[in-house]
C-alpha positions as YAML, in Angstrom:
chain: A
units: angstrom
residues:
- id: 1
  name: UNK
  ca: [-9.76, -14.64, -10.32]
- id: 2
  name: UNK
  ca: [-13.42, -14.38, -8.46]
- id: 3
  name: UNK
  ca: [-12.39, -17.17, -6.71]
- id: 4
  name: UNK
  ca: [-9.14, -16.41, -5.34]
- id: 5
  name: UNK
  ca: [-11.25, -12.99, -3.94]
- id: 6
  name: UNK
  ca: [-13.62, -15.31, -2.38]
- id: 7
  name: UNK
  ca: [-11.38, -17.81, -0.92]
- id: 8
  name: UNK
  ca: [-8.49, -15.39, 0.27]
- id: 9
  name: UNK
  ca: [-9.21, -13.62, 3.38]
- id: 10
  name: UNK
  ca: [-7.26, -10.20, 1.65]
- id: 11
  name: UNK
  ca: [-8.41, -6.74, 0.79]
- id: 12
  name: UNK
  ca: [-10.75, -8.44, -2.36]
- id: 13
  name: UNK
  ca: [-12.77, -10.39, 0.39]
- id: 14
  name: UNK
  ca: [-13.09, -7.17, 2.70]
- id: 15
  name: UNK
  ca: [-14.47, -5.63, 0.14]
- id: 16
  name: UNK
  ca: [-16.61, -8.48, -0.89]
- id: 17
  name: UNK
  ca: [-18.02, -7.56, 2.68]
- id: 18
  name: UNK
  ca: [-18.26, -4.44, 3.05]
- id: 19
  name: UNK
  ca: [-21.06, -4.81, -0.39]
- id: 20
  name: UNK
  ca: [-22.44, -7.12, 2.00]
- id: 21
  name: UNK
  ca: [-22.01, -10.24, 0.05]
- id: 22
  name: UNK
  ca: [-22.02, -13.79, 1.59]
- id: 23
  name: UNK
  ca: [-18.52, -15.07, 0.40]
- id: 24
  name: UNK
  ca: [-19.66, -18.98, 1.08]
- id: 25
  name: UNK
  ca: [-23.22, -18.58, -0.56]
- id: 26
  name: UNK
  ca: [-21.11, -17.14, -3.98]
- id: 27
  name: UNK
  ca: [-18.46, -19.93, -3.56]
- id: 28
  name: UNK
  ca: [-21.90, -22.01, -3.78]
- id: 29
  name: UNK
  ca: [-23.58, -20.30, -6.62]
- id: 30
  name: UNK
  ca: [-19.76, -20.79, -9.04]
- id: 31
  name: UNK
  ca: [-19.34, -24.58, -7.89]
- id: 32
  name: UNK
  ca: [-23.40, -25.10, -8.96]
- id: 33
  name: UNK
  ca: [-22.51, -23.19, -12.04]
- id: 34
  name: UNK
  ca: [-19.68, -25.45, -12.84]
- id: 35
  name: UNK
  ca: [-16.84, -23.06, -11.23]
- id: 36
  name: UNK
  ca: [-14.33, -25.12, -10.47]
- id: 37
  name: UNK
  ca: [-14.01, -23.76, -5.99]
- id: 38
  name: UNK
  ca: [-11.67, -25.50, -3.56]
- id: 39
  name: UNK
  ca: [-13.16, -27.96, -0.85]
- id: 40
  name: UNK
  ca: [-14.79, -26.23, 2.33]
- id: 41
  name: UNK
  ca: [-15.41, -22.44, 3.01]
- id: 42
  name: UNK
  ca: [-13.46, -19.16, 1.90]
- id: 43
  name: UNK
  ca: [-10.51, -18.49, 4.86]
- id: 44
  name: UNK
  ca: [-12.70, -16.18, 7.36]
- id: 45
  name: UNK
  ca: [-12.11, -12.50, 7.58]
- id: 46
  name: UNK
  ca: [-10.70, -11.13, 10.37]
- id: 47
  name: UNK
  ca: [-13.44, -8.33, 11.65]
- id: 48
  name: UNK
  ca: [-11.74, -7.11, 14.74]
- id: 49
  name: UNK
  ca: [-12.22, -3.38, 14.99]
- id: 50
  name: UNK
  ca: [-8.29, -1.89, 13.75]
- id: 51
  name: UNK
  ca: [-7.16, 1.60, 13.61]
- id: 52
  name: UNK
  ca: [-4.64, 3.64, 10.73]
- id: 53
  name: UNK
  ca: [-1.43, 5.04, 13.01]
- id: 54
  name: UNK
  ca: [0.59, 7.61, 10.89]
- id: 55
  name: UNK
  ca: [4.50, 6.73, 10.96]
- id: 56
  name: UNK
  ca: [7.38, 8.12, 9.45]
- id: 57
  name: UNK
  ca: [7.81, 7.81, 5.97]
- id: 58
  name: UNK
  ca: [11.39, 7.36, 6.08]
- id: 59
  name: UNK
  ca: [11.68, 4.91, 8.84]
- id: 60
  name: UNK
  ca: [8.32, 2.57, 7.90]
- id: 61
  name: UNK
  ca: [10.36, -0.54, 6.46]
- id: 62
  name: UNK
  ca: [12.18, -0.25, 9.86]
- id: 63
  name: UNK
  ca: [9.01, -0.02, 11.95]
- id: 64
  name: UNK
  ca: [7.93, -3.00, 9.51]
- id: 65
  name: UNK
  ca: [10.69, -4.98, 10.28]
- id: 66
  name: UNK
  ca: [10.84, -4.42, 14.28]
- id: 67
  name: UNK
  ca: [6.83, -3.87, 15.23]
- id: 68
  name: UNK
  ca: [5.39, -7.08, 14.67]
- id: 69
  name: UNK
  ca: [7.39, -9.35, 16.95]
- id: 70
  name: UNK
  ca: [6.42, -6.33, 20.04]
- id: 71
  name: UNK
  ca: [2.39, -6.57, 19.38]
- id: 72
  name: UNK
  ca: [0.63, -9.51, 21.02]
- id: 73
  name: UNK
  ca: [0.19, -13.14, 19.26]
- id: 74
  name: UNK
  ca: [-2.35, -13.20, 16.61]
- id: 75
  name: UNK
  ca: [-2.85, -8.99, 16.32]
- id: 76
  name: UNK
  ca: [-3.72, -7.72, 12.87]
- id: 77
  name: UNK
  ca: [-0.97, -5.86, 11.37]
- id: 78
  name: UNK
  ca: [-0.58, -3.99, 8.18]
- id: 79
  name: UNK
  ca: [1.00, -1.01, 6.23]
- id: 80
  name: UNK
  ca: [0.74, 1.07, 3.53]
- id: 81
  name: UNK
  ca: [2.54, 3.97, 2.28]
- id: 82
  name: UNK
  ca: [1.91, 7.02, -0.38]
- id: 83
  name: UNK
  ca: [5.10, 8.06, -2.18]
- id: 84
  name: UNK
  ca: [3.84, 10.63, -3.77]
- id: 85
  name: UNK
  ca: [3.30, 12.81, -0.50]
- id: 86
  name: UNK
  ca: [5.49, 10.66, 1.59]
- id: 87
  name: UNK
  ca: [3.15, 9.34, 3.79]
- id: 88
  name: UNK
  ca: [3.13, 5.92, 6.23]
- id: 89
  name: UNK
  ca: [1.16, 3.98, 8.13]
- id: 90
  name: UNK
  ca: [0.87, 0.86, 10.25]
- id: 91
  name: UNK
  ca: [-2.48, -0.92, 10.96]
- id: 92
  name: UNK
  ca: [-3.31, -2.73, 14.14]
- id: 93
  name: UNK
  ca: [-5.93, -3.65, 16.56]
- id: 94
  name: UNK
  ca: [-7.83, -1.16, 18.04]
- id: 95
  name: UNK
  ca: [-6.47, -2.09, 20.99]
- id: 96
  name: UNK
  ca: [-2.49, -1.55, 20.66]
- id: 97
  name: UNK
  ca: [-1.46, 1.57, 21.60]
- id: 98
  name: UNK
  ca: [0.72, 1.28, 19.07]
- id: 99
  name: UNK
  ca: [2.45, 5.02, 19.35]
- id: 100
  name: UNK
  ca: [4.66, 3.73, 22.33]
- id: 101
  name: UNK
  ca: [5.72, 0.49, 20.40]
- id: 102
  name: UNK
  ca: [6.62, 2.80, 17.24]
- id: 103
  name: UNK
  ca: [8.48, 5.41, 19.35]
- id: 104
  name: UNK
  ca: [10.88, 2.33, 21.17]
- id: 105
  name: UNK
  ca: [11.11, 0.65, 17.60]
- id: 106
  name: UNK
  ca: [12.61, 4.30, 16.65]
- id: 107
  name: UNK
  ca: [14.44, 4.86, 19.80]
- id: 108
  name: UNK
  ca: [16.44, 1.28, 18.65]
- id: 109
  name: UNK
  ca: [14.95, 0.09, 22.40]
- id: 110
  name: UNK
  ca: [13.34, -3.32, 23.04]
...
């Protein structure tokens, strides 16, 4: 399990990083202590700055579906959603202004 944290570039590598450890050193340390680690280095984290944009709960899976193919090639994108208080929300690069893409996704527009 460590080493699908290491080697995946997904929330258990961000976190990895954020404690500030070196995700290629530890792949190091495991293979010299007779970890069995996959050829070459962990998938590399993608450390553009992003930014949380709240949506509407009820239409996320629609702003899911329709978003991605608007924001430019290679942009992060992510979402997450809190049922208990019915809350949404896309991530993207700090760049997008994302708001206008959401309110055409809503509008049905392209």
């Amino acid at each position: 399990m460590l080493v699908a944290l290491i080697w995946h570039a997904g929330y258990g590598s961000w976190l990895l990083h954020a404690l500030d450890v070196d995700r290629a050193a530890l792949a190091l340390q495991l293979a010299a202590a007779g970890v069995a680690v996959p050829p070459g280095e962990p998938e590399p984290l993608d450390l553009r700055p992003q930014k949380r944009v709240d949506v509407p709960y009820e239409h996320l899976m629609k702003i899911v579906a329709e978003l991605p193919p608007r924001l430019p090639e290679g942009s992060p994108f992510g979402f997450n959603v809190h049922h208990e208080t019915r809350r949404a929300w896309i991530v993207v690069g700090e760049e997008i202004d994302a708001e206008p893409l959401v309110a055409e996704v809503l509008a049905g527009s392209s």
